[in-house]
Short mmCIF file of C-alpha atoms and ligand atoms in Angstrom, two decimals:
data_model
loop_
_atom_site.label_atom_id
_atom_site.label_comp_id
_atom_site.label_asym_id
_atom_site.label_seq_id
_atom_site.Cartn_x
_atom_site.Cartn_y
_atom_site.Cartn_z
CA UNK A 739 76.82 102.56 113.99
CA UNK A 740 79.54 101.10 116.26
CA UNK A 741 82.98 100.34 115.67
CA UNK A 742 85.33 97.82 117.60
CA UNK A 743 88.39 99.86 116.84
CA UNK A 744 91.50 97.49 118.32
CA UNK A 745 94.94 98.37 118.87
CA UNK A 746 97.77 95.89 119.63
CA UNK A 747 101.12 95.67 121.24
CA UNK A 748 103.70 94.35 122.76
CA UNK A 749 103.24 96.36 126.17
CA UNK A 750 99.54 97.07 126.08
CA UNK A 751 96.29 96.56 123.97
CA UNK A 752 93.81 99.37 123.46
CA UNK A 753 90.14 98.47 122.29
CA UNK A 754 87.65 101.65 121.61
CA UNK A 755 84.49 101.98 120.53
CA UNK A 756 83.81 104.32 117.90
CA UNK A 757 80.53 105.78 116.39
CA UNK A 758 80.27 106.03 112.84
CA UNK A 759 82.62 109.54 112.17
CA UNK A 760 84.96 107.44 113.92
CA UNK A 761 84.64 109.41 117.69
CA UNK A 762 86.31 107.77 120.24
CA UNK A 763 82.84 107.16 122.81
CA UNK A 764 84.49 104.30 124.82
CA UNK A 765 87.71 102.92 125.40
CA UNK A 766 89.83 100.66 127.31
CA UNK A 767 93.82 100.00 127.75
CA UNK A 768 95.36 96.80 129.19
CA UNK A 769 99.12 95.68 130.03
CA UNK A 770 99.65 92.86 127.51
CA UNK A 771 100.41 89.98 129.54
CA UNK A 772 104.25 88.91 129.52
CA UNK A 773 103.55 85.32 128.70
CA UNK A 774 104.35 83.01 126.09
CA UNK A 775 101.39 81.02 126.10
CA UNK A 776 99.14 82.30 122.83
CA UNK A 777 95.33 81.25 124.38
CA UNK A 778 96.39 83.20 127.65
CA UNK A 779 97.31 86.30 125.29
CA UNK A 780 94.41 85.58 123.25
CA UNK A 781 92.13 85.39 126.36
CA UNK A 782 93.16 89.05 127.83
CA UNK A 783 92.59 90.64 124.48
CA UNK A 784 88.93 88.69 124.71
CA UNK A 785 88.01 90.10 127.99
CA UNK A 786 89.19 93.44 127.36
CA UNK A 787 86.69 93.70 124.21
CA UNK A 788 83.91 92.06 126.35
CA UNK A 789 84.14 94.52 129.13
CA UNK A 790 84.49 97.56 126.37
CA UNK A 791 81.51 96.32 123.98
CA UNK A 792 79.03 95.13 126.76
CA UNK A 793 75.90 94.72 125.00
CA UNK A 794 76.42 97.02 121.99
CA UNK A 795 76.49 95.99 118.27
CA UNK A 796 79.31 96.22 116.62
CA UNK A 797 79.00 96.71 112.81
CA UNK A 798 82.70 96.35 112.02
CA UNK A 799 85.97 95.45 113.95
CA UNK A 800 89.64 97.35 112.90
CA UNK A 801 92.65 96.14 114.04
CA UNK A 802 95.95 97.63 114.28
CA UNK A 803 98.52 95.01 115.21
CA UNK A 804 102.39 94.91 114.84
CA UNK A 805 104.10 93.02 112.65
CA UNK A 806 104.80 90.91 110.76
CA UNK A 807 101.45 89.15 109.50
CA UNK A 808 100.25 87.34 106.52
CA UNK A 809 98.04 90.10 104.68
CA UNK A 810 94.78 90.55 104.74
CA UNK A 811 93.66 87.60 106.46
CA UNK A 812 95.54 88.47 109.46
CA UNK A 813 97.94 85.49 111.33
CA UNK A 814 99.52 87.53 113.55
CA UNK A 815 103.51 87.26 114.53
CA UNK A 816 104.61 90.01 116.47
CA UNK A 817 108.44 90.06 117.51
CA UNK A 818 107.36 91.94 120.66
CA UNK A 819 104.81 89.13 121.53
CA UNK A 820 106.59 85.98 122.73
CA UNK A 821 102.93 83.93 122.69
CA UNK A 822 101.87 85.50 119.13
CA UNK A 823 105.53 84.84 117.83
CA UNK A 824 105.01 81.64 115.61
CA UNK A 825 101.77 83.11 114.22
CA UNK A 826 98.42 83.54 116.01
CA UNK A 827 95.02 83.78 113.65
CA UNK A 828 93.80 86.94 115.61
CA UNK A 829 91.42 87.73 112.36
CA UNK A 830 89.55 84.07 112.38
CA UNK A 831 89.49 84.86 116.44
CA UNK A 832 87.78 87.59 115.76
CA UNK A 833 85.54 86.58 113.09
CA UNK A 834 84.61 83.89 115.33
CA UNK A 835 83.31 86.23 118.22
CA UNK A 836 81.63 88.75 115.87
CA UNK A 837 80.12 86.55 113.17
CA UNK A 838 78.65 88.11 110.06
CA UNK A 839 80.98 91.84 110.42
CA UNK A 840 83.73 92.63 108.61
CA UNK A 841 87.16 92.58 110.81
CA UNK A 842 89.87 94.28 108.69
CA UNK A 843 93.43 93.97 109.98
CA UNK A 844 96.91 96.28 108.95
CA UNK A 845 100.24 96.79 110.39
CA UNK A 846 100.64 98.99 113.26
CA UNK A 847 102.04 101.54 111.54
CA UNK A 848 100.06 101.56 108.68
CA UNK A 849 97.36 102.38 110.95
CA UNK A 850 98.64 105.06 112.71
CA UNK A 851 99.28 106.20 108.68
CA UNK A 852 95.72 106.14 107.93
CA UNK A 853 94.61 107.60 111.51
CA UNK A 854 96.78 111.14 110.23
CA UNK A 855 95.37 111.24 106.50
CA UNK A 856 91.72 110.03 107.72
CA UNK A 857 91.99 112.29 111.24
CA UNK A 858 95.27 114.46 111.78
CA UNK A 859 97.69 116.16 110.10
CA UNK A 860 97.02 115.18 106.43
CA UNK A 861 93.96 115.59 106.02
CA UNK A 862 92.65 116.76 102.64
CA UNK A 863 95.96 115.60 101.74
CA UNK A 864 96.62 113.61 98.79
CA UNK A 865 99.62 111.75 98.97
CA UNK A 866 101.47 110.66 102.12
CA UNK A 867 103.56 109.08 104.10
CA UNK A 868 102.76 108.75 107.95
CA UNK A 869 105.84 107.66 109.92
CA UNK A 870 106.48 106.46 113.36
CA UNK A 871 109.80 106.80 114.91
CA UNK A 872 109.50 105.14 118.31
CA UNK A 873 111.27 101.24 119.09
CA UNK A 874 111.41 100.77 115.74
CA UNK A 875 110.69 103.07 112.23
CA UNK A 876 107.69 102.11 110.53
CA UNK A 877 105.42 103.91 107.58
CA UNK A 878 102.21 103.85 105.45
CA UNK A 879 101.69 105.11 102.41
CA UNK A 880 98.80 107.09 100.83
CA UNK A 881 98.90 107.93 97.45
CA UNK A 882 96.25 109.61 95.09
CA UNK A 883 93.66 109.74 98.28
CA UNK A 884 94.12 105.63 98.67
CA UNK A 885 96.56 103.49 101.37
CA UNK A 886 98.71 101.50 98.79
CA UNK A 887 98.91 98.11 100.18
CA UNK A 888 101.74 96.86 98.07
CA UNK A 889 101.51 92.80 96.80
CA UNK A 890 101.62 91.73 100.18
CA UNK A 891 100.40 94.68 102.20
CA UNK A 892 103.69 95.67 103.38
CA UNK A 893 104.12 99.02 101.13
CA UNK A 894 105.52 101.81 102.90
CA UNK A 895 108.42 99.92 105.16
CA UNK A 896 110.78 103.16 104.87
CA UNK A 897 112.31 102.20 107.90
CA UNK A 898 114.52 99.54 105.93
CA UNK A 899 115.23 102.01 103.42
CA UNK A 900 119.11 102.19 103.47
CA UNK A 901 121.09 105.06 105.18
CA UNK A 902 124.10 103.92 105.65
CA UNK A 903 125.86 100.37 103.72
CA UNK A 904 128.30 100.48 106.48
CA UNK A 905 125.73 101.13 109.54
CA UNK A 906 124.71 99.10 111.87
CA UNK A 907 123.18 96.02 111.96
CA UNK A 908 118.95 95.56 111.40
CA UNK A 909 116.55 93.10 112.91
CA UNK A 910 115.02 92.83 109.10
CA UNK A 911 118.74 91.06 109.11
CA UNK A 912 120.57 94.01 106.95
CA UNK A 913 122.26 96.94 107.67
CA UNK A 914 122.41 100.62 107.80
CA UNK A 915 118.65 100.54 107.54
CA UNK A 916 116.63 103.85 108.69
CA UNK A 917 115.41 101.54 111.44
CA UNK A 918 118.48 100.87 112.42
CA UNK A 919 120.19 104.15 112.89
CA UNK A 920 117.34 106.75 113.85
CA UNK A 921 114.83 103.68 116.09
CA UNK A 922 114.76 105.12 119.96
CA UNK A 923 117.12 102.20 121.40
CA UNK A 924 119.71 102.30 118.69
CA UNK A 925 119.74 105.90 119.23
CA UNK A 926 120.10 105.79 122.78
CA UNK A 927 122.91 103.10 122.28
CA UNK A 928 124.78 104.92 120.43
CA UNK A 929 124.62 107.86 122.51
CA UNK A 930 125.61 106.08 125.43
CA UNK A 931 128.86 104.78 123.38
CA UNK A 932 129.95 108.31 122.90
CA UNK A 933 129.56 108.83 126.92
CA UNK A 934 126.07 109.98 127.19
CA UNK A 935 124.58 109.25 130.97
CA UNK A 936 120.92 109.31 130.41
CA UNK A 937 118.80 111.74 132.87
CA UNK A 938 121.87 114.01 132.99
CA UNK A 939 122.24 116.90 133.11
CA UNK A 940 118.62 117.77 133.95
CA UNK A 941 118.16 115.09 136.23
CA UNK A 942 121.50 113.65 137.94
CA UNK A 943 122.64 109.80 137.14
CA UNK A 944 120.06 107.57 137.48
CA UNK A 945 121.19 106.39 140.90
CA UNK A 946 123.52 108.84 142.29
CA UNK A 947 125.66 105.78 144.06
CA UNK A 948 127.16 104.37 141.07
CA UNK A 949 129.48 105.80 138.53
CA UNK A 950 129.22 108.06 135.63
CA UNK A 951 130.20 104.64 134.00
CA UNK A 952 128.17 102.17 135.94
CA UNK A 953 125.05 103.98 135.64
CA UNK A 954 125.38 104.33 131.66
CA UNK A 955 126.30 100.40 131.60
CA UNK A 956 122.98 99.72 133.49
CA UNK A 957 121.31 102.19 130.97
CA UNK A 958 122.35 100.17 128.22
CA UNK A 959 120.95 96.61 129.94
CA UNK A 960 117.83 98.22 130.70
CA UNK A 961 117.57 100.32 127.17
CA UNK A 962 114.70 99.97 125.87
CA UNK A 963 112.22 102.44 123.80
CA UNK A 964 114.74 105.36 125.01
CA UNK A 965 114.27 107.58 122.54
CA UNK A 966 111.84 109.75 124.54
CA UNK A 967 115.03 110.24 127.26
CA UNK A 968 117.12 111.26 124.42
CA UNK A 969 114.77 113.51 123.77
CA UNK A 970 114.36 115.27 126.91
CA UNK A 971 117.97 115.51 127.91
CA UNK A 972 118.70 117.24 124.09
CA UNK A 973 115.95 119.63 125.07
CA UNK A 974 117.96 119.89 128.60
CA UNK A 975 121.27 120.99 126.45
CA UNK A 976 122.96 117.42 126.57
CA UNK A 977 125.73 118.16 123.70
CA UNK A 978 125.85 113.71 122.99
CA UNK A 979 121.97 114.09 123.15
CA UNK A 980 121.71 116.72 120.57
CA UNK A 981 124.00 115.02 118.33
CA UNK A 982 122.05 112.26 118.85
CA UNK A 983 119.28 114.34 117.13
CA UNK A 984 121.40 115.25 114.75
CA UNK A 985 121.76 111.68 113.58
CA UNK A 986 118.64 110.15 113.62
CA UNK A 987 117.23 113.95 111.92
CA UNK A 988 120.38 112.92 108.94
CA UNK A 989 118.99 109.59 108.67
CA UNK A 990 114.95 110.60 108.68
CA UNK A 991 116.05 113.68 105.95
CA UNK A 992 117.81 110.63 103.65
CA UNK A 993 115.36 108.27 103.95
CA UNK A 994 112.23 110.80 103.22
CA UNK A 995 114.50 112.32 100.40
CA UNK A 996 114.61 108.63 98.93
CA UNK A 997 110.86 107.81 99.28
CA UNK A 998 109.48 111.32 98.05
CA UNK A 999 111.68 110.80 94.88
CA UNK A 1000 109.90 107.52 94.38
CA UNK A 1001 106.48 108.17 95.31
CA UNK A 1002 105.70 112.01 94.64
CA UNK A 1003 104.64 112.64 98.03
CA UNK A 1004 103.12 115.89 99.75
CA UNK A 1005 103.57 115.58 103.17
CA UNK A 1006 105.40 113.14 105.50
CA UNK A 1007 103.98 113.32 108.59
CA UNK A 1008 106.39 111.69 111.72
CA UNK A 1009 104.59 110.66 115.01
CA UNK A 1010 106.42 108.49 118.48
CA UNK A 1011 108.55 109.61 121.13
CA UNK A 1012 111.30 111.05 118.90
CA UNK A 1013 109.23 113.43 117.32
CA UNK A 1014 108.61 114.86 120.93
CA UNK A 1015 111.95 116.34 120.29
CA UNK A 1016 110.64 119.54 118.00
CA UNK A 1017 113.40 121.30 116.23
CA UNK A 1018 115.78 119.58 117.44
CA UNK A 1019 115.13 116.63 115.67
CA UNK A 1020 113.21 118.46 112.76
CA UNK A 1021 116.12 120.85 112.01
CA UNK A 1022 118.81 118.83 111.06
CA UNK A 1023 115.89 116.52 109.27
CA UNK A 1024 115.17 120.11 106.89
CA UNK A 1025 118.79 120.49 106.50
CA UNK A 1026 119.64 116.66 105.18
CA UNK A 1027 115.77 116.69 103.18
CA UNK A 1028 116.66 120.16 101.12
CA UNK A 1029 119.88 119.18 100.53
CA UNK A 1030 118.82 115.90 98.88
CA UNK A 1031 115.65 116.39 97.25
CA UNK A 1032 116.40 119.20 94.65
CA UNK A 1033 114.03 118.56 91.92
CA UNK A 1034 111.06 120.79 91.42
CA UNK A 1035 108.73 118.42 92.38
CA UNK A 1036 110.25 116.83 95.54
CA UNK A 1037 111.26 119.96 96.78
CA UNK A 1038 107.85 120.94 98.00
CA UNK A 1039 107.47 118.08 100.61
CA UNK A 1040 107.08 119.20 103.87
CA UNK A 1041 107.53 117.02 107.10
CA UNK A 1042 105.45 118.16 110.13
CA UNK A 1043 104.74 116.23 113.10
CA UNK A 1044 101.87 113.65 113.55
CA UNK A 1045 98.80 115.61 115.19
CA UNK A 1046 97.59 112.78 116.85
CA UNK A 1047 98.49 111.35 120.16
CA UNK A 1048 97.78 107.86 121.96
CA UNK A 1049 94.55 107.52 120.08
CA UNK A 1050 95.99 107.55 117.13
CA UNK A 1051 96.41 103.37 116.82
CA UNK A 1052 92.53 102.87 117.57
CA UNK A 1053 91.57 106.04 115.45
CA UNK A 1054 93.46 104.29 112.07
CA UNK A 1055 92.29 100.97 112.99
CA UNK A 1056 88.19 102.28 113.28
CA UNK A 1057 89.61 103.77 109.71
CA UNK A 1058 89.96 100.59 108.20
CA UNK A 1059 86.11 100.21 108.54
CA UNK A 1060 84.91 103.80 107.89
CA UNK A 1061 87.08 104.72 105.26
CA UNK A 1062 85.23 102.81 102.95
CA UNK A 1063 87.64 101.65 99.95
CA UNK A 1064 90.03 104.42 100.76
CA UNK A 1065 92.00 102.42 103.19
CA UNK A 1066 90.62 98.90 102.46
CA UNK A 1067 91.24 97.19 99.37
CA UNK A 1068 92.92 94.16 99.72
ZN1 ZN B 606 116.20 96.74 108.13
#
């Protein structure tokens, strides 16, 4: 049995083919054309499943796609996808090309959720959250051995659980969200307002003709999923950097202290560039977690990091078809 296991996003689109434990046996990646036409998005996913399925059968198609989307029938609006932005019907697309399969859609990072309880860290796990901290925070949640979908299938958002009422502003339209303190770019933006220069001091400023100054104000312009630089120069011993780890790892250990409280979790498992950052992140994370979640029960949820790497979107998606009810049940 073949699976069409898709993976979409703003910078590139992944399509695998999967056999039926869910092995990756074929797979494909693609820049995700900058254009804000939908059919000329629509037509680059198309040939990049063509070339990848050649003349196999596919028995089911998963797709991971970011959000937001109407739920489970799948119109598409990524904010990261100019074309896709008013709403694309990538499900009925897809339906379309493989008639008489089922083609099961969730949110990015509900997939990358399912991909760690079905494949990676939590496995044999009961209940979960997988978390991505990357451009933005995103979550799934798996609870008694199932991914709850929530009335809309938008259960497990904890990045827009609150943090901070007086933190910065959120692209959800709030503030102080999780999302808005700990994503990569806010991070990196706020480290570059308390004088970090980015590449430094492993690497020298980014162009050594400008400024200390100059070079962090083109950082800023160009900022974008940063959080992997941050990263990197914290390991390096950049003292903004590590503080910058120290915030986002106060925010992640408020937020998870919140959620485990509410849903009796296990594990939380965090994948994306941030988590790259090891203890330095995942220490001040422990520190903010035990201090916050005191009862019996929440006090035995552990945080680890994702296990799986840049499969992970396609392995979560393919999921969605072999996992049987367990993570389909709209
Ligand atoms: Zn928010």
């Amino acid at each position: 049995m073949a699976v069409l296991a898709i993976d979409i996003g703003g910078t590139k689109c992944a399509v695998a083919l999967t056999d039926a434990s869910g092995k990756i046996v074929t797979s494909e990646v693609a820049p995700t054309p900058p254009d804000d036409d939908a059919e000329t998005q629509w037509r680059a996913l198309l040939s990049l499943i063509d070339s990848t399925v050649g003349a196999e059968q596919v028995e089911g198609v998963g797709v991971g796609c970011g959000g937001p989307m109407t739920w489970p029938d799948g119109v598409v609006a990524p904010l990261n996808m100019p074309g896709w932005r008013d709403g694309f019907p990538v499900v009925a697309r897809l339906r379309e090309r493989f008639p008489g399969v089922p083609v099961r859609i969730h949110n990015d990072a509900i997939a990358l959720a399912v991909a760690e309880h079905w494949k990676g860290a939590g496995q044999g796990v009961s209940n979960m959250i997988g978390m991505v901290v990357s451009t933005g925070v995103g979550g799934g949640l798996i609870l008694d051995g199932r991914l709850i979908n929530g009335g809309t299938g938008n259960a497990g958002h904890i990045g827009h659980i609150v943090v901070d009422p007086n933190g910065p502003p959120c692209g959800c339209g709030g503030h102080g969200c999780l999302e808005a303190v700990a994503r990569g770019p806010a991070l990196a933006a706020w480290a570059v307002d308390q004088g970090w220069v980015p590449g430094t001091p492993a690497a020298g400023p980014i162009d050594p003709e400008l400024t200390e100054r100059e070079s962090a104000a083109l950082y800023r312009e160009n900022a974008t999923a940063t959080g992997r630089q941050l990263a990197v120069d914290a390991a390096a011993g950049d003292q903004i950097a590590v503080a910058a780890m120290n915030r986002a790892g106060w925010a992640l250990g408020l937020a998870i202290a919140s959620a485990t409280h509410l849903c009796d979790v296990d594990l939380v498992t965090i994948g994306g560039g941030l988590s790259q950052a090891g203890p330095l992140l995942f220490e001040p994370l422990e520190e903010t977690l035990r201090a916050h979640a005191r009862m019996g029960f929440s006090s035995r949820v552990r945080v680890v990091p994702a296990a799986l790497g840049q499969e992970a979107g396609l392995i979560g998606a393919a999921g969605l078809i072999l996992g049987g009810d367990r993570y389909w049940s709209p």
